[in-house]
Short mmCIF file of C-alpha atoms in Angstrom, two decimals:
data_model
loop_
_atom_site.label_atom_id
_atom_site.label_comp_id
_atom_site.label_asym_id
_atom_site.label_seq_id
_atom_site.Cartn_x
_atom_site.Cartn_y
_atom_site.Cartn_z
CA UNK C 2 4.11 -6.34 -22.45
CA UNK C 3 3.31 -9.41 -24.35
CA UNK C 4 3.15 -11.50 -21.18
CA UNK C 5 0.81 -9.18 -19.52
CA UNK C 6 -1.81 -9.38 -22.44
CA UNK C 7 -1.35 -13.13 -22.87
CA UNK C 8 -2.20 -13.65 -19.02
CA UNK C 9 -4.99 -11.20 -19.06
CA UNK C 10 -6.58 -13.10 -22.03
CA UNK C 11 -6.23 -16.51 -20.52
CA UNK C 12 -7.47 -15.23 -17.15
CA UNK C 13 -10.44 -12.97 -18.15
CA UNK C 14 -11.29 -14.04 -21.76
CA UNK C 15 -10.67 -17.78 -21.69
CA UNK C 16 -8.10 -17.75 -24.36
CA UNK C 17 -6.98 -21.40 -25.14
CA UNK C 18 -3.56 -21.51 -26.83
CA UNK C 19 -0.14 -22.17 -25.88
CA UNK C 20 2.31 -19.17 -25.05
CA UNK C 21 4.39 -20.08 -28.11
CA UNK C 22 1.58 -20.02 -30.63
CA UNK C 23 0.38 -16.59 -28.93
CA UNK C 24 3.92 -15.16 -29.65
CA UNK C 25 4.00 -16.56 -33.09
CA UNK C 26 0.77 -14.71 -33.87
CA UNK C 27 2.15 -11.43 -32.57
CA UNK C 28 5.25 -11.95 -34.69
CA UNK C 29 3.28 -12.57 -37.84
CA UNK C 30 1.50 -9.33 -37.54
CA UNK C 31 3.73 -6.45 -38.27
CA UNK C 32 2.02 -3.72 -36.08
CA UNK C 33 1.81 -6.02 -33.22
CA UNK C 34 5.52 -6.99 -33.62
CA UNK C 35 6.67 -3.53 -33.70
CA UNK C 36 4.63 -2.40 -30.51
CA UNK C 37 5.82 -5.46 -28.57
CA UNK C 38 9.58 -4.87 -29.76
CA UNK C 39 11.85 -5.32 -26.62
CA UNK C 40 14.28 -2.82 -25.64
CA UNK C 41 17.96 -3.70 -25.66
CA UNK C 42 19.01 -4.88 -22.38
CA UNK C 43 22.03 -3.44 -20.78
CA UNK C 44 25.16 -5.75 -19.92
CA UNK C 45 25.37 -6.60 -16.12
CA UNK C 46 27.06 -9.27 -14.02
CA UNK C 47 24.55 -11.80 -12.79
CA UNK C 48 24.69 -12.47 -9.14
CA UNK C 49 23.01 -14.74 -6.61
CA UNK C 50 22.55 -14.92 -3.07
CA UNK C 51 22.04 -17.78 -0.50
CA UNK C 52 18.86 -18.78 1.16
CA UNK C 53 17.47 -16.24 3.70
CA UNK C 54 20.24 -13.93 3.13
CA UNK C 55 18.71 -10.90 1.27
CA UNK C 56 15.44 -9.37 0.17
CA UNK C 57 14.91 -6.39 -2.28
CA UNK C 58 12.40 -3.65 -1.44
CA UNK C 59 10.87 -1.04 -3.86
CA UNK C 60 7.61 0.99 -4.36
CA UNK C 61 5.65 1.28 -7.71
CA UNK C 62 4.45 4.63 -7.03
CA UNK C 63 1.28 6.88 -7.84
CA UNK C 64 -0.51 4.40 -10.30
CA UNK C 65 -3.64 6.12 -11.51
CA UNK C 66 -6.62 3.83 -11.82
CA UNK C 67 -10.20 4.44 -12.77
CA UNK C 68 -13.24 2.40 -11.73
CA UNK C 69 -16.20 1.57 -13.91
CA UNK C 70 -18.02 4.35 -12.37
CA UNK C 71 -15.38 6.88 -13.48
CA UNK C 72 -13.99 7.48 -9.87
CA UNK C 73 -10.17 7.84 -9.93
CA UNK C 74 -7.94 6.08 -7.47
CA UNK C 75 -4.31 6.82 -7.09
CA UNK C 76 -2.37 4.04 -5.26
CA UNK C 77 1.16 2.60 -4.71
CA UNK C 78 2.27 -0.98 -4.60
CA UNK C 79 4.92 -2.11 -2.16
CA UNK C 80 7.20 -4.94 -3.26
CA UNK C 81 9.46 -7.11 -1.23
CA UNK C 82 11.32 -10.09 -3.16
CA UNK C 83 13.49 -12.72 -1.71
CA UNK C 84 16.60 -12.79 -3.79
CA UNK C 85 17.03 -16.48 -3.47
CA UNK C 86 13.66 -17.94 -4.34
CA UNK C 87 12.09 -14.78 -6.14
CA UNK C 88 9.22 -15.22 -3.89
CA UNK C 89 7.30 -11.90 -4.00
CA UNK C 90 5.09 -10.09 -1.50
CA UNK C 91 3.11 -7.29 -3.26
CA UNK C 92 0.42 -5.16 -1.55
CA UNK C 93 -1.46 -1.96 -2.33
CA UNK C 94 -0.72 0.96 -0.18
CA UNK C 95 -2.53 4.51 -0.31
CA UNK C 96 0.63 6.31 0.64
CA UNK C 97 4.53 5.79 0.65
CA UNK C 98 4.96 7.54 4.11
CA UNK C 99 7.27 6.07 6.62
CA UNK C 100 4.03 4.83 8.71
CA UNK C 101 2.93 2.81 5.64
CA UNK C 102 6.58 1.68 4.93
CA UNK C 103 6.89 0.15 8.33
CA UNK C 104 3.36 -1.33 8.04
CA UNK C 105 3.92 -2.83 4.72
CA UNK C 106 7.40 -4.34 5.74
CA UNK C 107 5.96 -5.82 9.03
CA UNK C 108 3.03 -7.46 7.37
CA UNK C 109 5.51 -8.64 4.62
CA UNK C 110 7.70 -10.27 7.27
CA UNK C 111 4.80 -11.90 9.06
CA UNK C 112 3.58 -13.36 5.59
CA UNK C 113 6.91 -14.59 5.08
CA UNK C 114 7.03 -16.16 8.45
CA UNK C 115 10.38 -14.50 9.03
CA UNK C 116 13.06 -11.91 8.36
CA UNK C 117 15.97 -11.92 5.73
CA UNK C 118 19.31 -10.87 6.92
CA UNK C 119 19.79 -7.87 4.80
CA UNK C 120 17.31 -5.72 2.72
CA UNK C 121 18.36 -3.81 -0.45
CA UNK C 122 16.58 -0.39 -0.69
CA UNK C 123 16.66 2.77 -2.86
CA UNK C 124 17.43 6.19 -1.62
CA UNK C 125 13.82 7.29 -0.69
CA UNK C 126 13.73 10.02 1.98
CA UNK C 127 11.67 7.61 4.36
CA UNK C 128 14.75 5.43 4.40
CA UNK C 129 17.78 7.42 3.57
CA UNK C 130 18.50 10.96 4.87
CA UNK C 131 21.37 11.24 2.41
CA UNK C 132 21.60 9.04 -0.87
CA UNK C 133 24.32 6.66 -1.43
CA UNK C 134 26.71 7.26 -4.27
CA UNK C 135 29.93 5.82 -5.58
CA UNK C 136 31.89 8.18 -3.44
CA UNK C 137 29.62 8.25 -0.43
CA UNK C 138 27.98 5.61 1.94
CA UNK C 139 24.88 7.90 2.39
CA UNK C 140 23.08 8.30 5.80
CA UNK C 141 20.26 6.02 6.84
CA UNK C 142 17.16 7.77 8.37
CA UNK C 143 17.30 6.92 12.18
CA UNK C 144 13.91 5.82 12.53
CA UNK C 145 14.37 3.45 9.48
CA UNK C 146 17.51 2.21 11.34
CA UNK C 147 15.69 1.57 14.34
CA UNK C 148 13.15 -0.28 12.54
CA UNK C 149 15.86 -2.57 10.96
CA UNK C 150 17.59 -3.06 14.46
CA UNK C 151 14.28 -4.13 15.85
CA UNK C 152 13.77 -6.77 13.25
CA UNK C 153 17.39 -7.73 13.04
CA UNK C 154 18.21 -7.10 9.44
CA UNK C 155 20.92 -5.05 7.78
CA UNK C 156 20.26 -2.07 5.51
CA UNK C 157 22.01 -2.25 1.97
CA UNK C 158 21.31 1.07 0.11
CA UNK C 159 21.55 0.95 -3.91
CA UNK C 160 24.09 3.36 -5.18
CA UNK C 161 22.15 5.98 -6.85
CA UNK C 162 21.55 5.83 -10.59
CA UNK C 163 22.55 2.22 -10.82
CA UNK C 164 19.36 0.32 -11.30
CA UNK C 165 21.01 -3.04 -12.05
CA UNK C 166 21.68 -3.18 -8.26
CA UNK C 167 17.87 -3.89 -7.76
CA UNK C 168 17.18 -5.99 -11.02
CA UNK C 169 15.59 -8.62 -8.93
CA UNK C 170 12.92 -6.30 -7.75
CA UNK C 171 12.61 -3.76 -10.79
CA UNK C 172 12.25 -6.46 -13.32
CA UNK C 173 9.42 -8.25 -11.55
CA UNK C 174 7.79 -4.83 -10.72
CA UNK C 175 6.92 -4.67 -14.42
CA UNK C 176 4.48 -7.48 -13.80
CA UNK C 177 2.66 -5.10 -11.25
CA UNK C 178 1.82 -3.00 -14.39
CA UNK C 179 -0.45 -6.02 -15.19
CA UNK C 180 -2.87 -4.48 -12.82
CA UNK C 181 -3.56 -1.53 -15.23
CA UNK C 182 -5.06 -4.00 -17.70
CA UNK C 183 -7.99 -3.77 -15.37
CA UNK C 184 -8.15 0.05 -15.58
CA UNK C 185 -11.88 0.93 -16.05
CA UNK C 186 -13.09 -2.61 -15.71
CA UNK C 187 -13.38 -2.88 -11.96
CA UNK C 188 -15.91 -1.69 -9.56
CA UNK C 189 -14.12 -0.74 -6.27
CA UNK C 190 -11.01 -1.06 -4.33
CA UNK C 191 -11.91 -4.27 -2.94
CA UNK C 192 -11.92 -5.88 -6.40
CA UNK C 193 -8.58 -4.15 -7.06
CA UNK C 194 -6.93 -5.71 -3.89
CA UNK C 195 -8.30 -8.98 -5.09
CA UNK C 196 -6.73 -8.76 -8.38
CA UNK C 197 -3.42 -7.44 -7.12
CA UNK C 198 -3.54 -10.73 -4.94
CA UNK C 199 -4.31 -12.94 -7.87
CA UNK C 200 -1.40 -11.48 -9.96
CA UNK C 201 0.87 -12.07 -6.93
CA UNK C 202 -0.22 -15.66 -6.65
CA UNK C 203 0.17 -16.38 -10.25
CA UNK C 204 3.80 -14.72 -10.37
CA UNK C 205 4.84 -16.92 -7.45
CA UNK C 206 3.34 -19.97 -9.02
CA UNK C 207 4.87 -19.67 -12.49
CA UNK C 208 8.20 -20.92 -13.37
CA UNK C 209 10.84 -18.30 -12.74
CA UNK C 210 13.12 -17.93 -15.87
CA UNK C 211 16.15 -17.27 -13.68
CA UNK C 212 15.96 -20.41 -11.32
CA UNK C 213 13.74 -22.71 -13.61
CA UNK C 214 11.45 -23.29 -10.67
CA UNK C 215 8.35 -21.68 -9.33
CA UNK C 216 9.05 -19.29 -6.63
CA UNK C 217 6.65 -20.87 -4.16
CA UNK C 218 8.46 -24.20 -4.29
CA UNK C 219 11.93 -22.71 -3.53
CA UNK C 220 10.48 -20.33 -0.76
CA UNK C 221 9.41 -23.41 1.09
CA UNK C 222 13.17 -24.17 1.51
CA UNK C 223 14.19 -20.48 1.82
CA UNK C 224 11.86 -20.02 4.72
CA UNK C 225 13.70 -22.24 6.88
CA UNK C 226 16.74 -19.74 6.60
CA UNK C 227 14.94 -16.52 7.48
CA UNK C 228 15.57 -14.87 10.83
CA UNK C 229 12.75 -15.29 13.43
CA UNK C 230 10.34 -12.69 13.74
CA UNK C 231 10.66 -10.29 17.01
CA UNK C 232 8.09 -10.34 19.56
CA UNK C 233 4.39 -9.54 18.94
CA UNK C 234 4.73 -6.11 20.80
CA UNK C 235 7.30 -5.10 18.28
CA UNK C 236 5.48 -5.98 15.28
CA UNK C 237 2.16 -4.59 16.70
CA UNK C 238 4.17 -1.11 17.27
CA UNK C 239 5.10 -0.93 13.63
CA UNK C 240 1.87 -1.77 12.01
CA UNK C 241 -0.75 1.09 11.55
CA UNK C 242 -3.50 1.06 14.31
CA UNK C 243 -6.71 -0.34 12.95
CA UNK C 244 -9.84 0.09 15.05
CA UNK C 245 -13.59 -1.36 14.49
CA UNK C 246 -16.26 1.14 15.47
CA UNK C 247 -20.00 1.39 14.96
CA UNK C 248 -21.56 4.73 13.58
CA UNK C 249 -24.28 6.07 16.01
CA UNK C 250 -27.61 7.67 14.97
CA UNK C 251 -25.86 11.30 14.87
CA UNK C 252 -23.66 9.99 12.06
CA UNK C 253 -20.65 9.94 14.52
CA UNK C 254 -18.06 7.39 15.75
CA UNK C 255 -15.87 7.48 18.68
CA UNK C 256 -12.00 7.44 18.71
CA UNK C 257 -10.23 8.01 22.01
CA UNK C 258 -13.30 9.47 23.69
CA UNK C 259 -13.92 12.10 20.84
CA UNK C 260 -16.50 11.90 17.99
CA UNK C 261 -15.84 12.19 14.42
CA UNK C 262 -18.49 12.36 11.54
CA UNK C 263 -19.06 10.18 8.33
CA UNK C 264 -21.65 10.55 5.57
CA UNK C 265 -25.30 9.91 6.65
CA UNK C 266 -25.52 6.91 4.50
CA UNK C 267 -23.46 4.91 6.97
CA UNK C 268 -25.32 5.65 10.13
CA UNK C 269 -25.67 2.52 12.30
CA UNK C 270 -22.94 0.85 10.11
CA UNK C 271 -19.87 -0.99 11.23
CA UNK C 272 -16.69 0.70 10.02
CA UNK C 273 -12.88 0.32 9.98
CA UNK C 274 -10.65 3.03 10.98
CA UNK C 275 -6.96 3.07 10.37
CA UNK C 276 -4.76 5.56 12.28
CA UNK C 277 -1.86 6.78 10.13
CA UNK C 278 0.35 9.83 10.76
CA UNK C 279 -2.22 11.45 13.12
CA UNK C 280 -5.01 10.95 10.43
CA UNK C 281 -8.14 8.75 10.73
CA UNK C 282 -8.75 6.94 7.38
CA UNK C 283 -12.36 5.57 7.64
CA UNK C 284 -13.35 2.67 5.65
CA UNK C 285 -16.48 0.77 4.99
CA UNK C 286 -16.45 -2.49 2.99
CA UNK C 287 -12.86 -1.60 2.00
CA UNK C 288 -13.88 1.63 0.49
CA UNK C 289 -12.51 5.09 1.87
CA UNK C 290 -15.51 7.21 2.97
CA UNK C 291 -13.92 9.91 4.83
CA UNK C 292 -10.79 11.25 6.45
CA UNK C 293 -10.21 13.15 9.74
CA UNK C 294 -7.26 14.70 11.58
CA UNK C 295 -7.00 13.53 15.02
CA UNK C 296 -8.37 16.20 17.07
CA UNK C 297 -8.82 17.21 20.96
CA UNK C 298 -12.27 18.56 20.10
CA UNK C 299 -15.15 16.50 21.56
CA UNK C 300 -17.35 16.71 18.43
CA UNK C 301 -15.86 16.83 14.99
CA UNK C 302 -18.26 17.33 12.04
CA UNK C 303 -17.27 17.88 8.51
CA UNK C 304 -19.49 20.63 7.22
CA UNK C 305 -20.95 18.43 4.51
CA UNK C 306 -21.59 15.61 6.76
CA UNK C 307 -23.12 17.92 9.32
CA UNK C 308 -25.48 19.65 6.59
CA UNK C 309 -26.42 16.22 5.28
CA UNK C 310 -27.36 15.35 8.80
CA UNK C 311 -29.29 18.28 9.54
CA UNK C 312 -31.08 17.98 6.16
CA UNK C 313 -32.13 14.45 7.22
CA UNK C 314 -33.27 15.51 10.71
CA UNK C 315 -35.39 18.43 9.23
CA UNK C 316 -36.39 16.68 5.93
CA UNK C 317 -39.61 18.61 5.72
CA UNK C 318 -38.22 22.13 6.18
CA UNK C 319 -37.20 24.62 3.54
CA UNK C 320 -33.46 23.94 2.34
CA UNK C 321 -32.32 27.43 3.04
CA UNK C 322 -33.59 27.41 6.61
CA UNK C 323 -31.89 24.05 7.26
CA UNK C 324 -28.72 25.47 5.80
CA UNK C 325 -28.82 28.64 7.96
CA UNK C 326 -29.63 26.53 11.11
CA UNK C 327 -26.82 24.19 10.25
CA UNK C 328 -24.41 27.01 10.24
CA UNK C 329 -25.63 28.25 13.64
CA UNK C 330 -25.45 24.81 15.07
CA UNK C 331 -21.77 24.41 13.88
CA UNK C 332 -20.87 27.59 15.50
CA UNK C 333 -22.46 26.56 18.74
CA UNK C 334 -20.64 23.35 18.72
CA UNK C 335 -17.28 25.34 17.91
CA UNK C 336 -17.95 27.22 20.89
CA UNK C 337 -18.74 24.26 23.28
CA UNK C 338 -15.43 22.68 21.97
CA UNK C 339 -13.43 25.69 22.89
CA UNK C 340 -15.16 26.08 26.32
CA UNK C 341 -14.67 22.38 27.19
CA UNK C 342 -11.03 22.44 26.22
CA UNK C 343 -10.49 25.32 28.51
CA UNK C 344 -12.16 23.43 31.33
CA UNK C 345 -9.95 20.40 30.50
CA UNK C 346 -6.82 22.35 30.34
CA UNK C 347 -7.60 23.85 33.79
CA UNK C 348 -8.22 20.31 35.22
CA UNK C 349 -4.99 19.02 33.95
#
């Protein structure tokens, strides 16, 4: 989009010209004009809602991004937009699972300082067991209904195959595509998160064509009309559990009494562990370094972590000898875990 290119050139390349001059330059060049030729808009009735009444939610899914190193990262962007002020809350999420859905919405409500009275949603399976159509009201997922009840908002499912219902979300969602102008230009996830926040702040600070005022200014008034947040216990329940841990000299960290491995480069480092859907996502400096499934085993080594640890311990030994010893050692630990599990079961 022209607006994406213009803002990118201003933000990153120091372009110093007005938007109207930039548009004029595009129109003067036939190839550019053809490339940026807008699609014909479908007719629709314009609707507005009162302050605090409604927000619209959507996912921008499976964006494929490459860092400077060539490493690929597939991510999703959650979007919650207040319908009256058009104030936007956008955040990068590794998954669109129900756990991430609840985590995203809880963080969004906390950032907004309140809860809208109703939320317009699509028919994703994490929210709707049966899609709403012109002939059917559909069926809301019971866990999502419980989430809505706990926060006090009403669920308004879109009618399937009618995109205009969520126009306030789906049009701004195109702005999120702006993050893809940085494809191949950033070093890591931390920089990607920072750029997403920068794009969000810019979108909330620009004059919105629909209302003629920057969303951030209208939001200051709309915020007064939002429902209050539930108590901290409810908010904490729906947010993904995050713990801080330190990796010991064996390349292991502790979670609920059991030990899990990380690459040897992170020995003695402080890490962040997110517990989602019975999985442990392990981060260092905002970068995902490994993933474990929550286990009842006392010691949980990934084979490559274990071999690297053995190679570090016996650095002067033959590689094949180390490999063979590592395999035997893993087998011994497996037997130990099984025996310990038997004892634990007998005691309980």
